[in-house]
CSV table of C-alpha atoms and ligand atoms in Angstrom, one decimal:
chain,number,residue,atom,x,y,z
G,1,UNK,CA,67.9,76.3,75.3
G,2,UNK,CA,69.5,79.0,76.7
G,3,UNK,CA,67.4,80.5,79.8
G,4,UNK,CA,67.2,84.4,79.9
G,5,UNK,CA,66.1,84.8,83.1
G,6,UNK,CA,69.7,84.4,84.6
G,7,UNK,CA,70.7,84.1,88.7
G,8,UNK,CA,74.2,83.2,88.0
G,9,UNK,CA,77.1,84.6,87.2
G,10,UNK,CA,77.2,87.3,84.4
G,11,UNK,CA,74.3,88.4,82.6
G,12,UNK,CA,74.5,89.0,78.5
G,13,UNK,CA,73.4,92.7,78.0
G,14,UNK,CA,70.3,91.6,76.1
G,15,UNK,CA,69.6,90.1,79.3
G,16,UNK,CA,69.9,92.4,81.5
G,17,UNK,CA,67.0,94.3,82.1
G,18,UNK,CA,66.3,98.2,82.3
G,19,UNK,CA,68.3,100.3,84.9
G,20,UNK,CA,69.1,102.8,82.3
G,21,UNK,CA,68.8,105.8,84.4
G,22,UNK,CA,71.2,104.0,87.1
G,23,UNK,CA,74.1,103.2,84.5
G,24,UNK,CA,73.8,106.6,83.0
G,25,UNK,CA,74.3,108.6,86.8
G,26,UNK,CA,77.1,106.0,87.2
G,27,UNK,CA,78.2,106.8,83.6
G,28,UNK,CA,78.1,110.8,84.8
G,29,UNK,CA,79.8,110.5,88.1
G,30,UNK,CA,82.6,108.5,86.5
G,31,UNK,CA,83.1,110.9,83.6
G,32,UNK,CA,82.5,113.9,86.5
G,33,UNK,CA,85.6,112.6,88.6
G,34,UNK,CA,82.6,112.2,91.3
G,35,UNK,CA,83.2,109.2,94.2
G,36,UNK,CA,79.7,107.3,95.2
G,37,UNK,CA,77.9,105.2,97.2
G,38,UNK,CA,75.4,102.6,96.4
G,39,UNK,CA,73.2,101.1,98.5
G,40,UNK,CA,69.9,98.8,98.4
G,41,UNK,CA,67.9,96.2,99.9
G,42,UNK,CA,69.8,93.3,99.4
G,43,UNK,CA,69.6,90.8,96.4
G,44,UNK,CA,67.7,94.0,94.6
G,45,UNK,CA,71.0,94.2,91.8
G,46,UNK,CA,73.9,96.6,93.0
G,47,UNK,CA,76.5,93.9,91.6
G,48,UNK,CA,74.5,93.4,88.3
G,49,UNK,CA,74.5,97.3,87.7
G,50,UNK,CA,78.1,97.9,88.2
G,51,UNK,CA,79.1,94.5,85.9
G,52,UNK,CA,76.7,96.2,83.7
G,53,UNK,CA,78.3,99.2,84.2
G,54,UNK,CA,81.9,98.2,83.7
G,55,UNK,CA,80.6,96.2,80.1
G,56,UNK,CA,79.5,100.0,78.9
G,57,UNK,CA,81.6,100.3,76.0
G,58,UNK,CA,83.4,103.6,76.8
G,59,UNK,CA,84.2,101.9,79.9
G,60,UNK,CA,85.6,99.1,78.7
G,61,UNK,CA,88.0,101.1,76.6
G,62,UNK,CA,89.2,103.9,78.0
G,63,UNK,CA,89.4,102.6,81.7
G,64,UNK,CA,90.8,99.6,84.3
G,65,UNK,CA,87.9,98.6,86.0
G,66,UNK,CA,88.3,97.3,89.4
G,67,UNK,CA,85.9,95.4,91.6
G,68,UNK,CA,86.6,93.9,94.6
G,69,UNK,CA,83.5,92.5,97.2
G,70,UNK,CA,84.9,92.6,100.9
G,71,UNK,CA,81.5,90.9,103.0
G,72,UNK,CA,84.6,88.1,103.7
G,73,UNK,CA,87.6,90.3,105.2
G,74,UNK,CA,88.2,90.5,108.6
G,75,UNK,CA,91.3,93.5,108.7
G,76,UNK,CA,93.3,95.4,106.1
G,77,UNK,CA,95.4,93.0,105.1
G,78,UNK,CA,92.7,91.2,103.7
G,79,UNK,CA,91.4,93.6,102.2
G,80,UNK,CA,94.5,95.2,100.6
G,81,UNK,CA,95.2,91.4,99.4
G,82,UNK,CA,91.9,91.1,97.4
G,83,UNK,CA,92.3,94.4,95.8
G,84,UNK,CA,96.0,93.5,95.5
G,85,UNK,CA,95.0,90.6,94.0
G,86,UNK,CA,91.8,91.9,91.4
G,87,UNK,CA,94.5,94.6,90.1
G,88,UNK,CA,96.9,92.0,89.5
G,89,UNK,CA,94.1,89.2,87.7
G,90,UNK,CA,92.9,92.7,85.7
G,91,UNK,CA,96.2,93.4,84.4
G,92,UNK,CA,97.7,89.9,83.6
G,93,UNK,CA,96.3,90.0,80.6
G,94,UNK,CA,96.6,93.4,78.9
G,95,UNK,CA,100.3,92.1,78.4
G,96,UNK,CA,103.9,92.6,80.4
G,97,UNK,CA,104.6,96.4,80.4
G,98,UNK,CA,101.4,96.8,81.7
G,99,UNK,CA,101.4,94.5,84.5
G,100,UNK,CA,105.5,95.6,85.3
G,101,UNK,CA,104.1,98.9,85.9
G,102,UNK,CA,102.1,98.4,89.0
G,103,UNK,CA,104.7,95.6,89.7
G,104,UNK,CA,107.0,98.1,89.7
G,105,UNK,CA,105.3,99.9,92.8
G,106,UNK,CA,104.4,97.0,95.0
G,107,UNK,CA,107.8,96.8,96.0
G,108,UNK,CA,106.9,96.1,99.8
G,109,UNK,CA,105.7,92.6,98.5
G,110,UNK,CA,108.0,92.5,95.6
G,111,UNK,CA,109.3,88.7,96.6
G,112,UNK,CA,105.8,87.2,96.6
G,113,UNK,CA,104.8,88.2,93.4
G,114,UNK,CA,105.8,89.1,89.9
G,115,UNK,CA,107.4,86.4,87.3
G,116,UNK,CA,107.4,82.8,88.5
G,117,UNK,CA,111.5,81.9,88.3
G,118,UNK,CA,111.1,79.0,86.1
G,119,UNK,CA,108.8,79.5,83.9
G,120,UNK,CA,109.0,83.1,83.1
G,121,UNK,CA,105.1,83.4,83.7
G,122,UNK,CA,103.1,86.0,86.4
G,123,UNK,CA,102.7,84.7,89.0
G,124,UNK,CA,100.9,85.7,92.1
G,125,UNK,CA,101.9,84.1,95.6
G,126,UNK,CA,100.9,86.5,98.4
G,127,UNK,CA,99.9,85.2,101.6
G,128,UNK,CA,98.5,86.5,104.7
G,129,UNK,CA,101.9,86.7,106.4
G,130,UNK,CA,103.1,89.0,104.0
G,131,UNK,CA,101.3,91.9,103.9
G,132,UNK,CA,104.1,93.0,107.0
G,133,UNK,CA,103.4,96.7,106.3
G,134,UNK,CA,99.7,96.9,105.3
G,135,UNK,CA,99.5,101.0,105.8
G,136,UNK,CA,102.5,101.0,103.4
G,137,UNK,CA,101.2,98.1,100.6
G,138,UNK,CA,97.9,100.6,101.5
G,139,UNK,CA,99.6,103.3,100.1
G,140,UNK,CA,101.6,101.2,96.9
G,141,UNK,CA,98.3,100.3,95.9
G,142,UNK,CA,97.0,104.1,95.6
G,143,UNK,CA,100.2,104.8,93.9
G,144,UNK,CA,99.5,102.7,91.3
G,145,UNK,CA,95.9,103.4,91.1
G,146,UNK,CA,97.1,107.3,90.5
G,147,UNK,CA,99.5,106.7,87.7
G,148,UNK,CA,98.0,104.1,86.0
G,149,UNK,CA,98.7,105.0,82.0
G,150,UNK,CA,94.6,105.0,81.9
G,151,UNK,CA,92.1,106.0,84.5
G,152,UNK,CA,90.3,103.7,86.6
G,153,UNK,CA,87.3,102.9,88.2
G,154,UNK,CA,87.7,101.0,91.6
G,155,UNK,CA,84.0,99.3,92.8
G,156,UNK,CA,84.3,98.1,97.2
G,157,UNK,CA,80.7,96.6,97.7
G,158,UNK,CA,80.1,95.3,100.9
G,159,UNK,CA,82.2,98.4,101.6
G,160,UNK,CA,80.3,98.3,105.8
G,161,UNK,CA,82.5,95.7,106.3
G,162,UNK,CA,85.6,98.0,106.6
G,163,UNK,CA,83.8,99.8,110.0
G,164,UNK,CA,84.5,96.1,111.3
G,165,UNK,CA,87.9,95.6,110.8
G,166,UNK,CA,90.3,95.5,114.2
G,167,UNK,CA,92.3,98.1,113.2
G,168,UNK,CA,90.5,101.2,114.0
G,169,UNK,CA,91.3,103.9,111.6
G,170,UNK,CA,91.1,102.2,108.5
G,171,UNK,CA,87.5,104.3,107.4
G,172,UNK,CA,90.4,107.7,108.2
G,173,UNK,CA,93.3,106.3,106.5
G,174,UNK,CA,91.5,105.1,102.9
G,175,UNK,CA,89.6,108.8,103.1
G,176,UNK,CA,93.1,110.5,102.6
G,177,UNK,CA,94.2,108.3,100.1
G,178,UNK,CA,91.2,108.2,98.1
G,179,UNK,CA,90.8,112.1,98.7
G,180,UNK,CA,93.9,112.3,96.9
G,181,UNK,CA,93.3,110.6,93.7
G,182,UNK,CA,92.7,112.0,90.4
G,183,UNK,CA,93.3,109.0,88.2
G,184,UNK,CA,90.9,106.8,90.0
G,185,UNK,CA,87.0,106.8,90.6
G,186,UNK,CA,85.6,104.6,93.8
G,187,UNK,CA,82.2,103.2,93.6
G,188,UNK,CA,81.3,101.9,97.1
G,189,UNK,CA,78.5,99.7,97.7
G,190,UNK,CA,76.6,97.8,100.1
G,191,UNK,CA,73.4,96.5,101.3
G,192,UNK,CA,74.3,97.7,105.3
G,193,UNK,CA,72.2,100.9,104.5
G,194,UNK,CA,72.5,101.5,107.9
G,195,UNK,CA,75.8,101.6,108.2
G,196,UNK,CA,76.8,102.9,105.2
G,197,UNK,CA,74.7,105.6,105.8
G,198,UNK,CA,76.0,106.5,109.1
G,199,UNK,CA,80.0,106.4,107.4
G,200,UNK,CA,78.7,108.8,104.9
G,201,UNK,CA,76.1,111.1,107.0
G,202,UNK,CA,77.8,111.8,109.6
G,203,UNK,CA,79.7,114.6,110.1
G,204,UNK,CA,81.9,113.2,112.4
G,205,UNK,CA,83.2,110.2,110.5
G,206,UNK,CA,85.8,110.8,107.4
G,207,UNK,CA,83.9,109.7,103.9
G,208,UNK,CA,81.3,112.6,104.9
G,209,UNK,CA,80.2,114.4,102.7
G,210,UNK,CA,82.3,112.5,100.5
G,211,UNK,CA,80.6,110.9,97.9
G,212,UNK,CA,77.5,111.0,95.6
G,213,UNK,CA,74.6,109.0,97.0
G,214,UNK,CA,72.5,106.6,95.0
G,215,UNK,CA,70.0,104.1,96.1
G,216,UNK,CA,68.6,101.3,93.8
G,217,UNK,CA,65.5,101.4,93.7
G,218,UNK,CA,62.6,98.0,92.0
G,219,UNK,CA,62.8,98.0,88.1
G,220,UNK,CA,59.3,99.8,87.6
G,221,UNK,CA,56.8,97.2,87.0
G,222,UNK,CA,55.7,98.1,83.5
G,223,UNK,CA,59.3,98.0,81.9
G,224,UNK,CA,60.0,94.5,83.8
G,225,UNK,CA,57.2,92.8,82.8
G,226,UNK,CA,58.1,93.9,79.1
G,227,UNK,CA,61.0,92.4,79.9
G,228,UNK,CA,59.4,89.2,80.7
G,229,UNK,CA,57.9,89.3,77.4
G,230,UNK,CA,59.9,89.6,75.3
G,231,UNK,CA,62.1,87.3,77.1
G,232,UNK,CA,59.4,84.3,76.5
G,233,UNK,CA,58.4,85.9,72.9
G,234,UNK,CA,61.7,85.3,71.5
G,235,UNK,CA,61.7,81.5,72.2
G,236,UNK,CA,58.6,81.5,69.6
G,237,UNK,CA,56.1,80.6,72.3
G,238,UNK,CA,54.6,84.0,73.8
G,239,UNK,CA,52.5,84.2,77.2
G,240,UNK,CA,49.2,85.1,76.0
G,241,UNK,CA,47.9,86.4,79.5
G,242,UNK,CA,50.2,89.1,80.6
G,243,UNK,CA,48.6,89.2,83.9
G,244,UNK,CA,51.0,86.7,85.3
G,245,UNK,CA,53.7,88.4,84.9
G,246,UNK,CA,52.3,91.5,87.0
G,247,UNK,CA,51.3,88.6,89.4
G,248,UNK,CA,54.8,87.3,89.8
G,249,UNK,CA,55.9,91.0,90.3
G,250,UNK,CA,53.4,92.0,92.8
G,251,UNK,CA,54.3,88.9,94.7
G,252,UNK,CA,57.6,89.5,95.6
G,253,UNK,CA,57.4,93.6,95.5
G,254,UNK,CA,59.5,93.6,92.3
G,255,UNK,CA,62.3,92.3,94.0
G,256,UNK,CA,64.7,91.2,91.5
G,257,UNK,CA,66.3,88.1,92.0
G,258,UNK,CA,62.9,86.8,93.2
G,259,UNK,CA,60.9,87.5,90.7
G,260,UNK,CA,64.3,86.5,88.3
G,261,UNK,CA,64.2,83.1,90.4
G,262,UNK,CA,60.4,82.8,89.9
G,263,UNK,CA,61.2,83.2,86.4
G,264,UNK,CA,64.6,80.9,85.7
G,265,UNK,CA,62.5,78.4,87.0
G,266,UNK,CA,58.9,78.7,85.7
G,267,UNK,CA,61.3,79.0,82.1
G,268,UNK,CA,62.3,76.2,83.0
G,269,UNK,CA,59.4,74.3,83.3
G,270,UNK,CA,57.9,75.9,80.5
G,271,UNK,CA,58.8,73.8,77.6
G,272,UNK,CA,56.5,70.8,79.5
G,273,UNK,CA,53.8,73.3,80.1
G,274,UNK,CA,51.1,75.0,77.2
G,275,UNK,CA,50.0,77.8,79.3
G,276,UNK,CA,52.2,79.9,82.5
G,277,UNK,CA,49.4,80.2,84.9
G,278,UNK,CA,49.7,81.1,88.5
G,279,UNK,CA,48.9,78.1,89.7
G,280,UNK,CA,52.3,76.5,87.7
G,281,UNK,CA,54.1,80.3,89.5
G,282,UNK,CA,52.2,78.9,93.1
G,283,UNK,CA,53.7,75.8,92.3
G,284,UNK,CA,57.6,76.9,91.2
G,285,UNK,CA,57.6,78.8,94.2
G,286,UNK,CA,56.6,76.1,96.5
G,287,UNK,CA,59.0,74.2,95.1
G,288,UNK,CA,62.2,77.1,95.5
G,289,UNK,CA,60.8,77.0,99.0
G,290,UNK,CA,60.9,73.1,99.3
G,291,UNK,CA,64.4,73.0,97.9
G,292,UNK,CA,65.4,76.0,100.4
G,293,UNK,CA,64.2,74.4,103.7
G,294,UNK,CA,66.9,73.3,104.7
G,295,UNK,CA,68.9,76.2,104.8
G,296,UNK,CA,66.0,77.8,106.4
G,297,UNK,CA,66.1,75.4,109.3
G,298,UNK,CA,69.6,75.9,109.8
G,299,UNK,CA,69.4,79.8,110.1
G,300,UNK,CA,66.6,79.7,112.4
G,301,UNK,CA,68.0,76.9,114.9
G,302,UNK,CA,70.8,79.6,115.3
G,303,UNK,CA,68.3,82.0,117.2
G,304,UNK,CA,67.2,82.1,120.4
G,305,UNK,CA,63.7,81.4,121.4
G,306,UNK,CA,62.6,85.8,121.5
G,307,UNK,CA,64.7,86.5,118.4
G,308,UNK,CA,62.6,83.1,116.9
G,309,UNK,CA,59.4,84.4,117.7
G,310,UNK,CA,60.4,88.4,116.8
G,311,UNK,CA,61.4,87.2,113.8
G,312,UNK,CA,57.9,84.9,113.2
G,313,UNK,CA,55.7,88.2,113.8
G,314,UNK,CA,57.5,90.1,111.1
G,315,UNK,CA,57.1,87.4,108.9
G,316,UNK,CA,53.8,87.3,109.7
G,317,UNK,CA,52.9,90.7,109.1
G,318,UNK,CA,55.1,91.6,106.0
G,319,UNK,CA,55.8,94.8,105.9
G,320,UNK,CA,55.3,95.3,110.0
G,321,UNK,CA,55.6,98.6,111.7
G,322,UNK,CA,55.4,99.5,115.6
G,323,UNK,CA,57.2,96.4,116.0
G,324,UNK,CA,57.9,97.4,119.8
G,325,UNK,CA,54.5,98.6,120.4
G,326,UNK,CA,51.8,96.9,123.0
G,327,UNK,CA,49.6,96.4,120.1
G,328,UNK,CA,51.9,94.6,117.9
G,329,UNK,CA,53.5,92.4,120.8
G,330,UNK,CA,50.3,91.4,122.0
G,331,UNK,CA,48.9,89.8,118.5
G,332,UNK,CA,51.4,87.9,118.2
G,333,UNK,CA,51.9,86.9,121.9
G,334,UNK,CA,55.3,88.1,122.4
G,335,UNK,CA,57.3,88.3,125.7
G,336,UNK,CA,57.7,92.4,126.4
G,337,UNK,CA,58.4,94.7,123.8
G,338,UNK,CA,62.0,95.4,125.7
G,339,UNK,CA,62.9,91.7,125.0
G,340,UNK,CA,61.0,92.5,121.2
G,341,UNK,CA,63.6,95.1,121.0
G,342,UNK,CA,66.5,93.4,121.9
G,343,UNK,CA,65.7,90.5,119.3
G,344,UNK,CA,65.0,93.6,117.0
G,345,UNK,CA,68.5,94.4,117.0
G,346,UNK,CA,70.2,91.3,116.9
G,347,UNK,CA,68.6,90.5,114.1
G,348,UNK,CA,69.3,93.7,112.8
G,349,UNK,CA,72.8,93.3,112.6
G,350,UNK,CA,72.4,89.6,111.3
G,351,UNK,CA,71.6,91.2,108.1
G,352,UNK,CA,67.8,89.2,108.4
G,353,UNK,CA,65.1,91.4,108.8
G,354,UNK,CA,65.8,95.1,107.5
G,355,UNK,CA,63.7,98.5,108.2
G,356,UNK,CA,63.2,101.2,105.6
G,357,UNK,CA,61.9,104.6,106.6
G,358,UNK,CA,57.9,105.7,106.1
G,359,UNK,CA,57.8,108.9,107.1
G,360,UNK,CA,58.3,108.9,110.7
G,361,UNK,CA,57.9,105.0,110.5
G,362,UNK,CA,60.4,102.2,110.8
G,363,UNK,CA,58.9,99.2,108.6
G,364,UNK,CA,60.5,96.4,108.9
G,365,UNK,CA,60.7,93.2,107.0
G,366,UNK,CA,62.8,90.2,106.5
G,367,UNK,CA,65.5,90.0,104.0
G,368,UNK,CA,65.4,87.3,102.3
G,369,UNK,CA,61.8,87.6,100.8
G,370,UNK,CA,61.7,83.8,99.6
G,371,UNK,CA,62.5,83.3,104.3
G,372,UNK,CA,59.2,85.2,104.0
G,373,UNK,CA,56.9,83.0,102.7
G,374,UNK,CA,58.4,80.1,104.0
G,375,UNK,CA,57.7,81.6,107.7
G,376,UNK,CA,54.5,82.7,106.7
G,377,UNK,CA,53.5,79.3,105.5
G,378,UNK,CA,55.2,76.9,108.5
G,379,UNK,CA,54.4,78.8,111.4
E,1,ATP,N1,68.6,94.5,85.7
E,1,ATP,C1,68.9,93.2,86.3
E,1,ATP,N2,68.5,92.7,84.4
E,1,ATP,C2,68.5,90.9,85.4
E,1,ATP,N3,68.3,90.5,85.9
E,1,ATP,C3,68.6,91.1,87.0
E,1,ATP,C4,69.5,93.1,87.2
E,1,ATP,N4,69.7,93.3,88.3
E,1,ATP,C5,69.3,91.4,89.2
E,1,ATP,N5,68.9,91.1,88.9
E,1,ATP,C6,68.8,89.6,89.0
E,1,ATP,O1,69.0,89.4,90.4
E,1,ATP,C7,70.3,88.8,91.2
E,1,ATP,C8,70.5,89.9,91.4
E,1,ATP,O2,71.2,90.9,91.5
E,1,ATP,P1,72.8,91.4,92.6
E,1,ATP,O3,73.9,90.5,92.8
E,1,ATP,O4,73.5,91.4,91.3
E,1,ATP,O5,72.9,91.6,94.1
E,1,ATP,P2,72.7,92.4,95.0
E,1,ATP,O6,72.1,93.5,94.8
E,1,ATP,O7,74.1,93.2,94.2
E,1,ATP,O8,72.8,91.5,96.0
E,1,ATP,P3,73.5,90.9,97.5
E,1,ATP,O9,73.3,92.3,98.5
E,1,ATP,O10,73.1,90.3,97.7
E,1,ATP,O11,75.4,91.3,97.0
E,1,ATP,C9,71.0,88.9,89.5
E,1,ATP,O12,71.5,87.4,89.8
E,1,ATP,C10,70.5,88.7,89.1
E,1,ATP,O13,69.4,87.7,88.6
E,2,MG,MG1,76.1,92.3,95.8
């Protein structure tokens, strides 16, 4: 039986939950020629939302859509390679004429991709070392996007990464190129909200004030519960007691990936259990934590003592406030406020913890909710 709670790859439209307003807003931005900054906590659903946008009829018929996740890139060359390859891969199925219009513009790499001399089939064999003039190749790629025979939408996911490239003017370079575009809209996405907002909201930065900003929050509780109910009803074995859905939602404060992963496993068990109960849900969660234990232990082994005890303290509080206060330090038997402050900085950089602003207070939490639960149970 197909599991309606999809946790890997592309989610069929039917099993994509809500995000109607967000999809509408993105569509409006694309049509109105605005670029967008899309942020959210990790695993809230940014990438899936963008994929969903790309599946909208208007978009897939009238636009070329490109998507690159640059999380693993550490240089402008790698960025160019990923983007070039994505455009190439998207255009190959569209036929020779469309592909040629791209190949003809990217003159700086003409030896490394095009058509295989023997088979005549399209081939892409660019290596990082072939990108000898990154600035030139980058501007050729943007030339293509500007002159393509259809308008384009290009998503750069985990965009904060460009701030870490050794070349120090990448932000300014990209901003100049993006600014000139009439034929291509950009969606910049990422979960490192602090870095991204700094990139887009501080007057001294090249991207200052250049985009519409969108923060992706949790899916509304009643909408999510309605979706869960519908997915189970479809199987002909509806869940009688809807409070169990509410229980799952609340357990993870509606955080999409965690809710979905749990539902996926609950559904997988469903055949052999007559009813979905809170006990079953708790068992499923314990099993997930057990499966992840090895990876959690590895993550903790990379931290020093202070970082580890700070992480544990935050996990225990779930939503921790005033972490550098004497009260917090005392309650969790930590070393000192300044040691906690340093540890918090490192943990934020590692994206192991995150924070949101509640008025003037910072509320810290563990980014991975399964890790939070595991620590809280273990320590
Ligand atoms: N609208 C949705 N409908 C159904 N499932 C969803 C939806 N949004 C997210 N999910 C579930 O949550 C998972 C994580 O979503 P996604 O990868 O889009 O998050 P993300 O914000 O891009 O995460 P990351 O910060 O790690 O890149 C998906 O694999 C899917 O299981
Ligand atoms: Mg993502």
